[in-house]
Coordinates of C-alpha atoms in Angstrom, one line a residue:
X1 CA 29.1 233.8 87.1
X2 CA 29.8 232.0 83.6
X3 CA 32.7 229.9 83.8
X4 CA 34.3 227.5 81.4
X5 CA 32.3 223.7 81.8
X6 CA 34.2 220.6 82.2
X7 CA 37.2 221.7 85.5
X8 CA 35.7 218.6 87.3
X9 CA 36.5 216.2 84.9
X10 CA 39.6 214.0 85.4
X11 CA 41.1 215.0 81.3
X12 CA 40.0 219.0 80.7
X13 CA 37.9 219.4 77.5
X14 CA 40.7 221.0 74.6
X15 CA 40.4 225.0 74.3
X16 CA 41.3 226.7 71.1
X17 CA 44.8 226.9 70.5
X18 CA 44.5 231.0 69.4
X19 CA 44.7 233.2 72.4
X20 CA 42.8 235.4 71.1
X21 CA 40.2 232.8 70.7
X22 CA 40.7 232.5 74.1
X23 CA 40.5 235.8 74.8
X24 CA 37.2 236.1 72.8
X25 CA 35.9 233.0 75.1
X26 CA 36.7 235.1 78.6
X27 CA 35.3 238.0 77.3
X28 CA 31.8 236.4 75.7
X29 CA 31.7 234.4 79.5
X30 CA 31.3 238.6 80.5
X31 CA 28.3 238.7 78.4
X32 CA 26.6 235.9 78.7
X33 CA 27.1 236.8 82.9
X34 CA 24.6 239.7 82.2
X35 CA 22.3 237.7 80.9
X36 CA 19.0 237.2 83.3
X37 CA 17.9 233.7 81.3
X38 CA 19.9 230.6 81.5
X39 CA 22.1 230.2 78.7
X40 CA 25.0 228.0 77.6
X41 CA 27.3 227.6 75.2
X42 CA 28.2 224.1 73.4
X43 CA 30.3 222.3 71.2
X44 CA 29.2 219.9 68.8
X45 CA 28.9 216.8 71.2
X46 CA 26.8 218.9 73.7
X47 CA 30.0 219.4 75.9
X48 CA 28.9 222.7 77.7
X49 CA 32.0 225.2 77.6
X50 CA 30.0 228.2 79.0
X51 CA 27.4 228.6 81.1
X52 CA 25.9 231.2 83.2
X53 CA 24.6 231.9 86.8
X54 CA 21.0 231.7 85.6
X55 CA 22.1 228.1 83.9
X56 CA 23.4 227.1 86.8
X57 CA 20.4 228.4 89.2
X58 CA 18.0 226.4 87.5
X59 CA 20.0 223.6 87.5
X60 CA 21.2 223.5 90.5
X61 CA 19.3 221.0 92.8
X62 CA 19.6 218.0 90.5
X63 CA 21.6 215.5 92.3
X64 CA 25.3 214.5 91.4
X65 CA 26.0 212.3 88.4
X66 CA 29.6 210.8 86.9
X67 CA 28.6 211.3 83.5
X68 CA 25.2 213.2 82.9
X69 CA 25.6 216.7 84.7
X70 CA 24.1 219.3 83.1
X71 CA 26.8 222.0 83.3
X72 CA 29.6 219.1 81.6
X73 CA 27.2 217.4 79.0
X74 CA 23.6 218.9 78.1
X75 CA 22.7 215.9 76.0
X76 CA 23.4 213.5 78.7
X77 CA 21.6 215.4 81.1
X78 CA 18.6 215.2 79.1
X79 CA 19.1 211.2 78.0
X80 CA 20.9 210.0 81.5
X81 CA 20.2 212.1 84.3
X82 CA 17.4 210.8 86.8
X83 CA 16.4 214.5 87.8
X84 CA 16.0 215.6 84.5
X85 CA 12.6 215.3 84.6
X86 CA 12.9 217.3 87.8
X87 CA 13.8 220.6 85.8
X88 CA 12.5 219.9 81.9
X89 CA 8.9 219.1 82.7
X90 CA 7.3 217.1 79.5
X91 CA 10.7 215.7 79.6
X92 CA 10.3 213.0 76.7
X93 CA 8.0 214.6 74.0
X94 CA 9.2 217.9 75.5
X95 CA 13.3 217.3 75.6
X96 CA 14.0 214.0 75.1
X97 CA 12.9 213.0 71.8
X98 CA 14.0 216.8 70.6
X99 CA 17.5 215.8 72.0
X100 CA 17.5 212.3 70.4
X101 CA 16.6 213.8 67.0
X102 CA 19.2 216.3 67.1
X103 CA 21.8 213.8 68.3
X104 CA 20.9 211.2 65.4
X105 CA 21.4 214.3 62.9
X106 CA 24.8 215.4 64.7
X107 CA 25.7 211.7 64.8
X108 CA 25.1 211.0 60.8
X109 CA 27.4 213.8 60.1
X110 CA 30.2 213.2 63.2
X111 CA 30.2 209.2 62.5
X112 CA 34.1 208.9 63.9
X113 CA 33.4 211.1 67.1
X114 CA 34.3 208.5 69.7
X115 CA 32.5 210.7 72.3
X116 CA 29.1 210.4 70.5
X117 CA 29.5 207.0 69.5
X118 CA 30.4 206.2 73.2
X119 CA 26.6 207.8 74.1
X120 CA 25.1 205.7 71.0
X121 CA 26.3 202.9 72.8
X122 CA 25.0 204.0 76.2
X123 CA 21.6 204.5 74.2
X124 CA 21.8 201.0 73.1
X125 CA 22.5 199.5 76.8
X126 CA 19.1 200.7 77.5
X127 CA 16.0 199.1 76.1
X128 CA 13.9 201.3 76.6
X129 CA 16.3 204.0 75.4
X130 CA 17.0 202.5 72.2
X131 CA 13.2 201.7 71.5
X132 CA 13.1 205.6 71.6
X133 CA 16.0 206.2 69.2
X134 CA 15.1 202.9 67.2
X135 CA 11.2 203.3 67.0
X136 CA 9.5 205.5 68.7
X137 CA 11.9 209.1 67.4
X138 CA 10.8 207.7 63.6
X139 CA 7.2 207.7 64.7
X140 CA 7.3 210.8 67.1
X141 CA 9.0 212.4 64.2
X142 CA 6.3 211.8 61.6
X143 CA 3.6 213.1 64.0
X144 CA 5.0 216.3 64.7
X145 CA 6.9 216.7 61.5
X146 CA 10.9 217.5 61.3
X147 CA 10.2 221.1 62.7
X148 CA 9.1 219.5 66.1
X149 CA 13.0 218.9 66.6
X150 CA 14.1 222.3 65.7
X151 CA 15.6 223.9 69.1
X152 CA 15.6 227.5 67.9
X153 CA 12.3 228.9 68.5
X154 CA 10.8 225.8 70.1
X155 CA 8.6 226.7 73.6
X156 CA 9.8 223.7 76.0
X157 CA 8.1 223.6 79.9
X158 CA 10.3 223.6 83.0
X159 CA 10.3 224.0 86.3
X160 CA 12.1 226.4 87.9
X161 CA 13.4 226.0 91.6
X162 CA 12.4 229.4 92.5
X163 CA 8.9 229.2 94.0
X164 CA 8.2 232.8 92.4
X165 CA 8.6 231.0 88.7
X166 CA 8.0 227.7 89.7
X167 CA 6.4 225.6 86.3
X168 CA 6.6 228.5 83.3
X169 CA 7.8 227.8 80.3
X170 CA 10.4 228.8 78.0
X171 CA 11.4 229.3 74.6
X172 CA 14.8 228.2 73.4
X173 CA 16.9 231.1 71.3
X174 CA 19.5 230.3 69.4
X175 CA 21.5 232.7 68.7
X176 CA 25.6 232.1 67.9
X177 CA 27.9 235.3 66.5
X178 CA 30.1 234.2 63.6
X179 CA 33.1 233.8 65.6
X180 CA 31.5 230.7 68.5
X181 CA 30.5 229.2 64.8
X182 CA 33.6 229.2 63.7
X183 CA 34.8 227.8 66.8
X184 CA 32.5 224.5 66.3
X185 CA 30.0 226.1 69.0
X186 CA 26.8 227.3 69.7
X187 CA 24.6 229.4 72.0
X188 CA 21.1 228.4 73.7
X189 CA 19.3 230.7 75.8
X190 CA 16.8 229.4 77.2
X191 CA 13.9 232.8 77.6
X192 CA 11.9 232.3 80.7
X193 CA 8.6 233.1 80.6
X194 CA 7.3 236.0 82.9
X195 CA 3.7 235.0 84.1
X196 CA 4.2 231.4 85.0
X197 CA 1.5 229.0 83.6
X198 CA -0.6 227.2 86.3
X199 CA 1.2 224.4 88.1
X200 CA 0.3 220.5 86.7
X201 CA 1.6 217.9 89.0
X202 CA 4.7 216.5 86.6
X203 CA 5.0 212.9 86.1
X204 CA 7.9 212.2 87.7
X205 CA 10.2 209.0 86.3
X206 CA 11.4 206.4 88.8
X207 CA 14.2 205.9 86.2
X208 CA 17.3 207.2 84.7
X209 CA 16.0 209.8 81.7
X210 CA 12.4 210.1 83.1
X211 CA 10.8 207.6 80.2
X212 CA 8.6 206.3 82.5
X213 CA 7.9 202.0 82.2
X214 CA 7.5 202.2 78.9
X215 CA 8.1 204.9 76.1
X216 CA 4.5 206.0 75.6
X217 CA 5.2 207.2 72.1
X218 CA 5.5 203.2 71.1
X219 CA 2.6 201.8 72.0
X220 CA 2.8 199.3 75.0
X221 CA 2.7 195.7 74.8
X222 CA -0.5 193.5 75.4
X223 CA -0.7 192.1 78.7

């Protein structure tokens, strides 16, 4: 069932002040319940305020995390959680350096937002983390060209807990009605794919944010 993201948390994420805002919010959680495809609805930070039960079915075998759960923070899931790379296969070139790209762009524009400044800094605690953000995003970037960050319309792999869907891939929708804009959100659907591709063994991280020993978009150091 969708449900509003963030009950867990210790201080409860602000809702608008409008009740009929409010209202609007219950009643889009309806729709977004009928829909067969994960989707989720976020605020500018990534803070997920909606989700529904297909969000939280293919999410829900990563293990628990105190900052990086998918259903409270989507970015963080991506940078921070271990098991990302569990559920969004290719997770750097695939999610990871997407994510980073859009969370430099959101962070240019939100420089006072204390929440992403607090991830910058998290970013910056981790070298490898920060050679992705610092050098290897710029490089990744000019390889693929700006549209290789664009969510909307982008195909991304993942695997799927259901053996009958297993790895598939999907392609990201964005779609946001006037009114979540206006509210400082936005929607993500994320459209499975119905004939799964053929199952690759994933590299699977033995670190937070599955980047592996080194990021392999910066080329490694000589021995």
């Amino acid at each position: 069932m969708a449900y509003q993201a963030g009950g867990r948390r210790p201080v409860p994420r602000p809702v608008p002040e409008s009740l009929e805002a409010q209202a609007y919010l219950q009643d889009y959680a309806l729709l977004l319940d009928a829909v067969p495809f994960p989707s989720l609805v976020v605020d500018h930070r990534w803070d997920v305020v909606l989700a529904n039960g297909a969000f939280e079915t293919l999410f829900g075998g990563v293990a628990p995390h105190p900052t990086a759960m998918p259903g409270d923070n989507f970015l963080r899931f991506v940078l921070f959680h271990p098991d990302a790379g569990s559920v969004l296969d290719a997770h750097e070139s695939g999610w990871c350096l997407p994510m980073l790209a859009q969370f430099k762009t959101t962070l240019e524009r939100y420089a006072h937002d204390h929440e992403l400044l607090s991830i910058r800094r998290e970013i910056a605690q981790d070298p490898i983390m920060e050679a992705a953000f610092r050098h290897g995003l710029p490089h990744w970037l000019r390889a693929v060209g700006e549209e290789g960050a664009r969510l909307d319309g982008a195909v991304r792999p993942v695997l799927h807990p259901d053996p009958l869907v297993g790895a598939t891939e999907c392609r990201v929708v964005g779609e946001t009605p006037r009114t979540l804009h206006d509210m400082g959100y936005a929607r993500y659907t994320l459209v499975l794919r119905v004939a799964p591709r053929p199952a690759a063994a994933p590299r699977r991280s033995r670190r937070p944010g599955g980047l592996g020993a080194h990021l392999t978009v910066v080329p490694a150091p000589d021995a």
